[in-house]
Amino acid sequence: MIRTPLITVMVDAVMKAARGLKRDFGEVENLQVSRKGPSDFVSAADRKSEEVLYEALAKARPGYGFKMEERGIVEGADKSHVWHIDPLDGTTNFLHGIPQFSISVGLERDRQIVAGVVYDPIKDELYVAERGQGAFLNNRRLRVSARTDLADCLIACGVPFLGHGNHPEFLRELAAVMARTAGVRRMGSAALDLCAVAAGRCDGYWERNLSSHDIAAGVVIVREAGGFVSDADGGERILEKGSVIAGNESVQRELIKILKAAGKVTPAPTPAPSAE
Ligand code: IPD
Ligand code: CA
Ligand code: CA
């Protein structure tokens, strides 16, 4: 496990927020919820978790900026550092009592993500990575899977939902990926999906229409586990575009090709004029 001062600060903040989240999950049916948009709920637990993270990180690293899901951007005096915070990733699971959600905190320094912490409070699984220091799950060093034959590979994804994402494009992508792989999973927390790739549980993952707080931490965790991550077009602009393709080197390369080909819409043939 990495024990640098930065990781200690991040882990302390995340563990503090997780205590409240775990308690609230136990009482999920009594939580007050408000609608943020179609199918997109924000719970009281979510806001409390963000508050705890904000206070702890602002105190430990005064001046750093913040990009948070609920409060949005808080500019810092120190322009080179920005925290990307998702206080509850997997809100829909949480509200439905499905125990698959996480807290995700990533740190950007000079436009590069340099550290990430993702915590799954239900499984008590803590993922940490710092650039150049490796990635860990609790005390175990992480390594992406070594599978190269897509026919053996398990691929995670995100599924667009009411009012979000390009549904026809996703259906084309899913058709292409499911035809080539051992299985596709939609687990419901983007941060944990990236960690599943880092831990070698899944061989690849893709999703579009995300925000930097969903993926900043997970991206550095995958990379430090020896994995590859790009945006959905195979480029470097992951956080800006909010799209991600991750995997071990060969699976990630194959996924880029498959998804690119699936994204191309072949125009419907013009019907031949009738003989009559
Ligand atoms: C969501 C989760 C989910 C992904 C959604 C995200 P939230 O985040 O990461 O897996 O498919 O697109 O919005 O809303 O639970 O923080
Ligand atoms: Ca969230
Ligand atoms: Ca999220």
mmCIF file of N, CA and C in Angstrom, residues 57-170:
data_model
loop_
_atom_site.group_PDB
_atom_site.id
_atom_site.type_symbol
_atom_site.label_atom_id
_atom_site.label_comp_id
_atom_site.label_asym_id
_atom_site.label_seq_id
_atom_site.Cartn_x
_atom_site.Cartn_y
_atom_site.Cartn_z
ATOM 1 N N LEU A 57 -10.461 17.739 2.586
ATOM 2 C CA LEU A 57 -9.404 18.002 1.595
ATOM 3 C C LEU A 57 -9.008 19.478 1.574
ATOM 4 N N ALA A 58 -9.985 20.371 1.775
ATOM 5 C CA ALA A 58 -9.669 21.808 1.805
ATOM 6 C C ALA A 58 -8.788 22.125 3.014
ATOM 7 N N LYS A 59 -9.022 21.415 4.103
ATOM 8 C CA LYS A 59 -8.230 21.650 5.308
ATOM 9 C C LYS A 59 -6.800 21.104 5.130
ATOM 10 N N ALA A 60 -6.706 19.926 4.522
ATOM 11 C CA ALA A 60 -5.393 19.286 4.386
ATOM 12 C C ALA A 60 -4.531 19.923 3.297
ATOM 13 N N ARG A 61 -5.167 20.436 2.252
ATOM 14 C CA ARG A 61 -4.428 21.035 1.134
ATOM 15 C C ARG A 61 -5.073 22.374 0.762
ATOM 16 N N PRO A 62 -4.876 23.400 1.612
ATOM 17 C CA PRO A 62 -5.535 24.688 1.351
ATOM 18 C C PRO A 62 -5.125 25.251 -0.015
ATOM 19 N N GLY A 63 -6.090 25.804 -0.717
ATOM 20 C CA GLY A 63 -5.778 26.449 -2.001
ATOM 21 C C GLY A 63 -6.024 25.585 -3.221
ATOM 22 N N TYR A 64 -6.107 24.264 -3.052
ATOM 23 C CA TYR A 64 -6.376 23.430 -4.225
ATOM 24 C C TYR A 64 -7.803 23.699 -4.712
ATOM 25 N N GLY A 65 -7.999 23.605 -6.019
ATOM 26 C CA GLY A 65 -9.336 23.766 -6.579
ATOM 27 C C GLY A 65 -10.137 22.469 -6.491
ATOM 28 N N PHE A 66 -11.441 22.577 -6.766
ATOM 29 C CA PHE A 66 -12.326 21.409 -6.697
ATOM 30 C C PHE A 66 -13.225 21.347 -7.922
ATOM 31 N N LYS A 67 -13.439 20.115 -8.424
ATOM 32 C CA LYS A 67 -14.528 19.860 -9.382
ATOM 33 C C LYS A 67 -15.354 18.762 -8.761
ATOM 34 N N MET A 68 -16.530 19.139 -8.266
ATOM 35 C CA MET A 68 -17.347 18.180 -7.514
ATOM 36 C C MET A 68 -18.659 17.966 -8.236
ATOM 37 N N GLU A 69 -19.224 16.795 -8.061
ATOM 38 C CA GLU A 69 -20.458 16.511 -8.778
ATOM 39 C C GLU A 69 -21.598 17.419 -8.326
ATOM 40 N N GLU A 70 -21.753 17.591 -7.040
ATOM 41 C CA GLU A 70 -22.923 18.334 -6.554
ATOM 42 C C GLU A 70 -22.689 19.843 -6.557
ATOM 43 N N ARG A 71 -21.603 20.287 -5.936
ATOM 44 C CA ARG A 71 -21.355 21.726 -5.829
ATOM 45 C C ARG A 71 -20.747 22.326 -7.079
ATOM 46 N N GLY A 72 -20.187 21.487 -7.918
ATOM 47 C CA GLY A 72 -19.536 21.995 -9.133
ATOM 48 C C GLY A 72 -18.120 22.469 -8.858
ATOM 49 N N ILE A 73 -17.731 23.548 -9.556
ATOM 50 C CA ILE A 73 -16.341 24.003 -9.497
ATOM 51 C C ILE A 73 -16.151 24.989 -8.354
ATOM 52 N N VAL A 74 -15.117 24.764 -7.551
ATOM 53 C CA VAL A 74 -14.687 25.763 -6.564
ATOM 54 C C VAL A 74 -13.242 26.093 -6.934
ATOM 55 N N GLU A 75 -13.032 27.309 -7.405
ATOM 56 C CA GLU A 75 -11.678 27.698 -7.830
ATOM 57 C C GLU A 75 -10.753 27.783 -6.624
ATOM 58 N N GLY A 76 -9.512 27.371 -6.806
ATOM 59 C CA GLY A 76 -8.542 27.480 -5.730
ATOM 60 C C GLY A 76 -7.500 28.537 -6.059
ATOM 61 N N ALA A 77 -6.794 29.011 -5.030
ATOM 62 C CA ALA A 77 -5.717 29.975 -5.263
ATOM 63 C C ALA A 77 -4.574 29.281 -6.007
ATOM 64 N N ASP A 78 -4.398 28.002 -5.737
ATOM 65 C CA ASP A 78 -3.362 27.200 -6.396
ATOM 66 C C ASP A 78 -3.952 26.645 -7.690
ATOM 67 N N LYS A 79 -3.553 27.243 -8.814
ATOM 68 C CA LYS A 79 -4.182 26.875 -10.094
ATOM 69 C C LYS A 79 -3.655 25.555 -10.653
ATOM 70 N N SER A 80 -2.596 25.022 -10.069
ATOM 71 C CA SER A 80 -2.060 23.795 -10.663
ATOM 72 C C SER A 80 -2.692 22.522 -10.083
ATOM 73 N N HIS A 81 -3.468 22.633 -9.017
ATOM 74 C CA HIS A 81 -4.057 21.426 -8.410
ATOM 75 C C HIS A 81 -5.583 21.492 -8.398
ATOM 76 N N VAL A 82 -6.206 20.403 -8.840
ATOM 77 C CA VAL A 82 -7.680 20.310 -8.791
ATOM 78 C C VAL A 82 -8.087 18.919 -8.316
ATOM 79 N N TRP A 83 -8.960 18.877 -7.322
ATOM 80 C CA TRP A 83 -9.559 17.604 -6.891
ATOM 81 C C TRP A 83 -10.777 17.315 -7.763
ATOM 82 N N HIS A 84 -10.915 16.083 -8.229
ATOM 83 C CA HIS A 84 -12.131 15.652 -8.951
ATOM 84 C C HIS A 84 -12.860 14.677 -8.039
ATOM 85 N N ILE A 85 -14.046 15.081 -7.594
ATOM 86 C CA ILE A 85 -14.706 14.326 -6.523
ATOM 87 C C ILE A 85 -16.087 13.819 -6.919
ATOM 88 N N ASP A 86 -16.274 12.525 -6.806
ATOM 89 C CA ASP A 86 -17.628 11.961 -6.870
ATOM 90 C C ASP A 86 -17.919 11.352 -5.511
ATOM 91 N N PRO A 87 -18.796 12.012 -4.740
ATOM 92 C CA PRO A 87 -19.022 11.570 -3.361
ATOM 93 C C PRO A 87 -19.820 10.275 -3.265
ATOM 94 N N LEU A 88 -20.503 9.929 -4.348
ATOM 95 C CA LEU A 88 -21.272 8.681 -4.383
ATOM 96 C C LEU A 88 -21.406 8.301 -5.853
ATOM 97 N N ASP A 89 -20.611 7.362 -6.280
ATOM 98 C CA ASP A 89 -20.678 6.922 -7.674
ATOM 99 C C ASP A 89 -21.446 5.599 -7.692
ATOM 100 N N GLY A 90 -22.585 5.628 -8.365
ATOM 101 C CA GLY A 90 -23.480 4.471 -8.326
ATOM 102 C C GLY A 90 -24.743 4.837 -7.552
ATOM 103 N N THR A 91 -25.183 6.071 -7.743
ATOM 104 C CA THR A 91 -26.349 6.578 -6.995
ATOM 105 C C THR A 91 -27.595 5.737 -7.244
ATOM 106 N N THR A 92 -27.778 5.332 -8.479
ATOM 107 C CA THR A 92 -28.989 4.562 -8.792
ATOM 108 C C THR A 92 -28.967 3.233 -8.035
ATOM 109 N N ASN A 93 -27.814 2.572 -8.018
ATOM 110 C CA ASN A 93 -27.690 1.340 -7.223
ATOM 111 C C ASN A 93 -28.009 1.630 -5.762
ATOM 112 N N PHE A 94 -27.407 2.676 -5.236
ATOM 113 C CA PHE A 94 -27.569 3.043 -3.821
ATOM 114 C C PHE A 94 -29.048 3.211 -3.478
ATOM 115 N N LEU A 95 -29.740 3.964 -4.313
ATOM 116 C CA LEU A 95 -31.152 4.238 -4.024
ATOM 117 C C LEU A 95 -32.040 3.012 -4.173
ATOM 118 N N HIS A 96 -31.557 2.044 -4.930
ATOM 119 C CA HIS A 96 -32.320 0.806 -5.083
ATOM 120 C C HIS A 96 -31.841 -0.286 -4.136
ATOM 121 N N GLY A 97 -30.936 0.065 -3.245
ATOM 122 C CA GLY A 97 -30.464 -0.914 -2.267
ATOM 123 C C GLY A 97 -29.522 -1.956 -2.855
ATOM 124 N N ILE A 98 -28.906 -1.637 -3.979
ATOM 125 C CA ILE A 98 -27.949 -2.572 -4.601
ATOM 126 C C ILE A 98 -26.545 -2.210 -4.121
ATOM 127 N N PRO A 99 -25.865 -3.133 -3.480
ATOM 128 C CA PRO A 99 -24.585 -2.794 -2.828
ATOM 129 C C PRO A 99 -23.393 -2.712 -3.781
ATOM 130 N N GLN A 100 -23.476 -1.819 -4.740
ATOM 131 C CA GLN A 100 -22.361 -1.596 -5.675
ATOM 132 C C GLN A 100 -22.279 -0.095 -5.913
ATOM 133 N N PHE A 101 -21.463 0.576 -5.106
ATOM 134 C CA PHE A 101 -21.269 2.016 -5.257
ATOM 135 C C PHE A 101 -19.934 2.377 -4.626
ATOM 136 N N SER A 102 -19.498 3.614 -4.836
ATOM 137 C CA SER A 102 -18.159 3.973 -4.361
ATOM 138 C C SER A 102 -18.038 5.474 -4.123
ATOM 139 N N ILE A 103 -16.913 5.821 -3.519
ATOM 140 C CA ILE A 103 -16.500 7.223 -3.411
ATOM 141 C C ILE A 103 -15.241 7.327 -4.266
ATOM 142 N N SER A 104 -15.140 8.400 -5.050
ATOM 143 C CA SER A 104 -14.005 8.515 -5.960
ATOM 144 C C SER A 104 -13.364 9.901 -5.846
ATOM 145 N N VAL A 105 -12.064 9.920 -5.581
ATOM 146 C CA VAL A 105 -11.333 11.187 -5.482
ATOM 147 C C VAL A 105 -10.054 11.095 -6.317
ATOM 148 N N GLY A 106 -9.934 11.986 -7.284
ATOM 149 C CA GLY A 106 -8.724 12.032 -8.102
ATOM 150 C C GLY A 106 -8.068 13.396 -7.955
ATOM 151 N N LEU A 107 -6.755 13.445 -8.069
ATOM 152 C CA LEU A 107 -6.059 14.738 -8.006
ATOM 153 C C LEU A 107 -5.368 15.024 -9.335
ATOM 154 N N GLU A 108 -5.709 16.199 -9.889
ATOM 155 C CA GLU A 108 -5.058 16.660 -11.122
ATOM 156 C C GLU A 108 -3.973 17.663 -10.743
ATOM 157 N N ARG A 109 -2.772 17.434 -11.272
ATOM 158 C CA ARG A 109 -1.681 18.396 -11.063
ATOM 159 C C ARG A 109 -1.134 18.775 -12.434
ATOM 160 N N ASP A 110 -1.115 20.055 -12.723
ATOM 161 C CA ASP A 110 -0.632 20.530 -14.022
ATOM 162 C C ASP A 110 -1.239 19.735 -15.176
ATOM 163 N N ARG A 111 -2.544 19.577 -15.120
ATOM 164 C CA ARG A 111 -3.341 18.940 -16.175
ATOM 165 C C ARG A 111 -3.125 17.443 -16.309
ATOM 166 N N GLN A 112 -2.490 16.825 -15.326
ATOM 167 C CA GLN A 112 -2.341 15.361 -15.359
ATOM 168 C C GLN A 112 -2.919 14.795 -14.075
ATOM 169 N N ILE A 113 -3.598 13.661 -14.201
ATOM 170 C CA ILE A 113 -4.119 13.027 -12.989
ATOM 171 C C ILE A 113 -2.959 12.270 -12.336
ATOM 172 N N VAL A 114 -2.646 12.649 -11.118
ATOM 173 C CA VAL A 114 -1.450 12.087 -10.477
ATOM 174 C C VAL A 114 -1.773 11.128 -9.332
ATOM 175 N N ALA A 115 -3.008 11.156 -8.834
ATOM 176 C CA ALA A 115 -3.350 10.239 -7.740
ATOM 177 C C ALA A 115 -4.842 9.962 -7.742
ATOM 178 N N GLY A 116 -5.206 8.757 -7.317
ATOM 179 C CA GLY A 116 -6.621 8.396 -7.265
ATOM 180 C C GLY A 116 -6.909 7.463 -6.111
ATOM 181 N N VAL A 117 -8.054 7.691 -5.479
ATOM 182 C CA VAL A 117 -8.527 6.787 -4.432
ATOM 183 C C VAL A 117 -9.996 6.497 -4.716
ATOM 184 N N VAL A 118 -10.338 5.220 -4.767
ATOM 185 C CA VAL A 118 -11.734 4.798 -4.937
ATOM 186 C C VAL A 118 -12.023 3.799 -3.828
ATOM 187 N N TYR A 119 -13.149 3.996 -3.127
ATOM 188 C CA TYR A 119 -13.464 3.089 -2.022
ATOM 189 C C TYR A 119 -14.863 2.509 -2.191
ATOM 190 N N ASP A 120 -14.941 1.194 -2.062
ATOM 191 C CA ASP A 120 -16.215 0.478 -2.059
ATOM 192 C C ASP A 120 -16.513 0.130 -0.602
ATOM 193 N N PRO A 121 -17.406 0.893 0.043
ATOM 194 C CA PRO A 121 -17.605 0.718 1.487
ATOM 195 C C PRO A 121 -18.267 -0.614 1.848
ATOM 196 N N ILE A 122 -19.023 -1.175 0.933
ATOM 197 C CA ILE A 122 -19.733 -2.413 1.256
ATOM 198 C C ILE A 122 -18.764 -3.598 1.268
ATOM 199 N N LYS A 123 -17.894 -3.650 0.272
ATOM 200 C CA LYS A 123 -16.906 -4.750 0.238
ATOM 201 C C LYS A 123 -15.653 -4.403 1.031
ATOM 202 N N ASP A 124 -15.587 -3.191 1.545
ATOM 203 C CA ASP A 124 -14.390 -2.694 2.220
ATOM 204 C C ASP A 124 -13.170 -2.866 1.312
ATOM 205 N N GLU A 125 -13.318 -2.396 0.074
ATOM 206 C CA GLU A 125 -12.211 -2.477 -0.882
ATOM 207 C C GLU A 125 -11.729 -1.058 -1.199
ATOM 208 N N LEU A 126 -10.474 -0.832 -0.872
ATOM 209 C CA LEU A 126 -9.870 0.491 -1.054
ATOM 210 C C LEU A 126 -8.828 0.406 -2.174
ATOM 211 N N TYR A 127 -9.090 1.146 -3.241
ATOM 212 C CA TYR A 127 -8.158 1.180 -4.387
ATOM 213 C C TYR A 127 -7.388 2.495 -4.322
ATOM 214 N N VAL A 128 -6.069 2.420 -4.398
ATOM 215 C CA VAL A 128 -5.283 3.649 -4.410
ATOM 216 C C VAL A 128 -4.201 3.556 -5.479
ATOM 217 N N ALA A 129 -3.869 4.702 -6.049
ATOM 218 C CA ALA A 129 -2.735 4.757 -6.983
ATOM 219 C C ALA A 129 -2.157 6.158 -6.956
ATOM 220 N N GLU A 130 -0.853 6.207 -7.079
ATOM 221 C CA GLU A 130 -0.181 7.498 -7.262
ATOM 222 C C GLU A 130 0.798 7.298 -8.404
ATOM 223 N N ARG A 131 0.929 8.311 -9.239
ATOM 224 C CA ARG A 131 1.785 8.177 -10.426
ATOM 225 C C ARG A 131 3.174 7.702 -10.059
ATOM 226 N N GLY A 132 3.591 6.630 -10.712
ATOM 227 C CA GLY A 132 4.935 6.105 -10.481
ATOM 228 C C GLY A 132 5.053 5.203 -9.267
ATOM 229 N N GLN A 133 3.967 5.022 -8.520
ATOM 230 C CA GLN A 133 4.036 4.233 -7.278
ATOM 231 C C GLN A 133 3.249 2.927 -7.363
ATOM 232 N N GLY A 134 2.557 2.697 -8.477
ATOM 233 C CA GLY A 134 1.750 1.483 -8.596
ATOM 234 C C GLY A 134 0.333 1.693 -8.093
ATOM 235 N N ALA A 135 -0.469 0.644 -8.276
ATOM 236 C CA ALA A 135 -1.871 0.686 -7.830
ATOM 237 C C ALA A 135 -2.100 -0.468 -6.868
ATOM 238 N N PHE A 136 -2.938 -0.224 -5.871
ATOM 239 C CA PHE A 136 -3.163 -1.237 -4.831
ATOM 240 C C PHE A 136 -4.644 -1.375 -4.528
ATOM 241 N N LEU A 137 -5.027 -2.609 -4.189
ATOM 242 C CA LEU A 137 -6.350 -2.878 -3.617
ATOM 243 C C LEU A 137 -6.088 -3.363 -2.203
ATOM 244 N N ASN A 138 -6.511 -2.589 -1.230
ATOM 245 C CA ASN A 138 -6.107 -2.804 0.157
ATOM 246 C C ASN A 138 -4.580 -2.946 0.167
ATOM 247 N N ASN A 139 -4.030 -4.081 0.556
ATOM 248 C CA ASN A 139 -2.560 -4.125 0.566
ATOM 249 C C ASN A 139 -1.958 -4.857 -0.625
ATOM 250 N N ARG A 140 -2.828 -5.243 -1.563
ATOM 251 C CA ARG A 140 -2.357 -6.059 -2.679
ATOM 252 C C ARG A 140 -2.066 -5.193 -3.897
ATOM 253 N N ARG A 141 -0.896 -5.423 -4.496
ATOM 254 C CA ARG A 141 -0.549 -4.678 -5.709
ATOM 255 C C ARG A 141 -1.411 -5.134 -6.874
ATOM 256 N N LEU A 142 -1.874 -4.209 -7.675
ATOM 257 C CA LEU A 142 -2.782 -4.564 -8.766
ATOM 258 C C LEU A 142 -2.067 -4.685 -10.096
ATOM 259 N N ARG A 143 -2.618 -5.572 -10.905
ATOM 260 C CA ARG A 143 -2.103 -5.793 -12.242
ATOM 261 C C ARG A 143 -3.308 -6.092 -13.139
ATOM 262 N N VAL A 144 -3.374 -5.459 -14.301
ATOM 263 C CA VAL A 144 -4.482 -5.763 -15.217
ATOM 264 C C VAL A 144 -4.366 -7.201 -15.702
ATOM 265 N N SER A 145 -5.444 -7.730 -16.252
ATOM 266 C CA SER A 145 -5.436 -9.130 -16.699
ATOM 267 C C SER A 145 -4.471 -9.313 -17.879
ATOM 268 N N ALA A 146 -4.081 -10.571 -18.082
ATOM 269 C CA ALA A 146 -3.148 -10.849 -19.182
ATOM 270 C C ALA A 146 -3.876 -11.433 -20.388
ATOM 271 N N ARG A 147 -5.193 -11.547 -20.320
ATOM 272 C CA ARG A 147 -5.928 -12.178 -21.429
ATOM 273 C C ARG A 147 -5.793 -11.352 -22.710
ATOM 274 N N THR A 148 -5.624 -12.051 -23.802
ATOM 275 C CA THR A 148 -5.526 -11.330 -25.069
ATOM 276 C C THR A 148 -6.599 -11.798 -26.053
ATOM 277 N N ASP A 149 -7.105 -13.016 -25.849
ATOM 278 C CA ASP A 149 -8.124 -13.513 -26.764
ATOM 279 C C ASP A 149 -9.485 -12.965 -26.332
ATOM 280 N N LEU A 150 -10.053 -12.119 -27.172
ATOM 281 C CA LEU A 150 -11.321 -11.474 -26.808
ATOM 282 C C LEU A 150 -12.406 -12.478 -26.445
ATOM 283 N N ALA A 151 -12.320 -13.658 -27.032
ATOM 284 C CA ALA A 151 -13.344 -14.684 -26.765
ATOM 285 C C ALA A 151 -13.371 -15.088 -25.293
ATOM 286 N N ASP A 152 -12.275 -14.827 -24.568
ATOM 287 C CA ASP A 152 -12.227 -15.162 -23.132
ATOM 288 C C ASP A 152 -12.494 -13.943 -22.250
ATOM 289 N N CYS A 153 -12.711 -12.808 -22.860
ATOM 290 C CA CYS A 153 -12.700 -11.557 -22.082
ATOM 291 C C CYS A 153 -14.070 -11.130 -21.584
ATOM 292 N N LEU A 154 -14.059 -10.595 -20.354
ATOM 293 C CA LEU A 154 -15.264 -10.022 -19.750
ATOM 294 C C LEU A 154 -15.122 -8.494 -19.815
ATOM 295 N N ILE A 155 -16.110 -7.851 -20.390
ATOM 296 C CA ILE A 155 -16.019 -6.412 -20.646
ATOM 297 C C ILE A 155 -17.120 -5.669 -19.879
ATOM 298 N N ALA A 156 -16.723 -4.643 -19.142
ATOM 299 C CA ALA A 156 -17.696 -3.805 -18.432
ATOM 300 C C ALA A 156 -18.096 -2.627 -19.318
ATOM 301 N N CYS A 157 -19.280 -2.097 -19.075
ATOM 302 C CA CYS A 157 -19.712 -0.929 -19.847
ATOM 303 C C CYS A 157 -20.707 -0.118 -19.033
ATOM 304 N N GLY A 158 -21.057 1.042 -19.551
ATOM 305 C CA GLY A 158 -22.153 1.822 -18.978
ATOM 306 C C GLY A 158 -23.268 1.850 -20.000
ATOM 307 N N VAL A 159 -24.498 1.798 -19.547
ATOM 308 C CA VAL A 159 -25.646 1.811 -20.454
ATOM 309 C C VAL A 159 -26.349 3.164 -20.339
ATOM 310 N N PRO A 160 -26.526 3.852 -21.477
ATOM 311 C CA PRO A 160 -27.258 5.121 -21.426
ATOM 312 C C PRO A 160 -28.663 4.893 -20.867
ATOM 313 N N PHE A 161 -29.248 5.926 -20.336
ATOM 314 C CA PHE A 161 -30.582 5.765 -19.747
ATOM 315 C C PHE A 161 -31.452 6.962 -20.138
ATOM 316 N N LEU A 162 -32.671 6.963 -19.655
ATOM 317 C CA LEU A 162 -33.649 7.979 -20.032
ATOM 318 C C LEU A 162 -33.057 9.395 -19.991
ATOM 319 N N GLY A 163 -33.028 10.018 -21.129
ATOM 320 C CA GLY A 163 -32.550 11.397 -21.197
ATOM 321 C C GLY A 163 -31.037 11.540 -21.261
ATOM 322 N N HIS A 164 -30.307 10.442 -21.269
ATOM 323 C CA HIS A 164 -28.843 10.510 -21.279
ATOM 324 C C HIS A 164 -28.261 9.630 -22.375
ATOM 325 N N GLY A 165 -27.317 10.178 -23.096
ATOM 326 C CA GLY A 165 -26.517 9.370 -24.008
ATOM 327 C C GLY A 165 -27.209 9.101 -25.333
ATOM 328 N N ASN A 166 -26.410 8.510 -26.230
ATOM 329 C CA ASN A 166 -26.894 8.200 -27.576
ATOM 330 C C ASN A 166 -27.288 6.717 -27.600
ATOM 331 N N HIS A 167 -28.579 6.449 -27.512
ATOM 332 C CA HIS A 167 -29.031 5.063 -27.376
ATOM 333 C C HIS A 167 -28.739 4.198 -28.615
ATOM 334 N N PRO A 168 -29.035 4.686 -29.823
ATOM 335 C CA PRO A 168 -28.738 3.845 -30.995
ATOM 336 C C PRO A 168 -27.239 3.539 -31.116
ATOM 337 N N GLU A 169 -26.418 4.542 -30.835
ATOM 338 C CA GLU A 169 -24.963 4.312 -30.931
ATOM 339 C C GLU A 169 -24.540 3.242 -29.923
ATOM 340 N N PHE A 170 -25.044 3.330 -28.686
ATOM 341 C CA PHE A 170 -24.677 2.330 -27.678
ATOM 342 C C PHE A 170 -25.135 0.938 -28.109
#
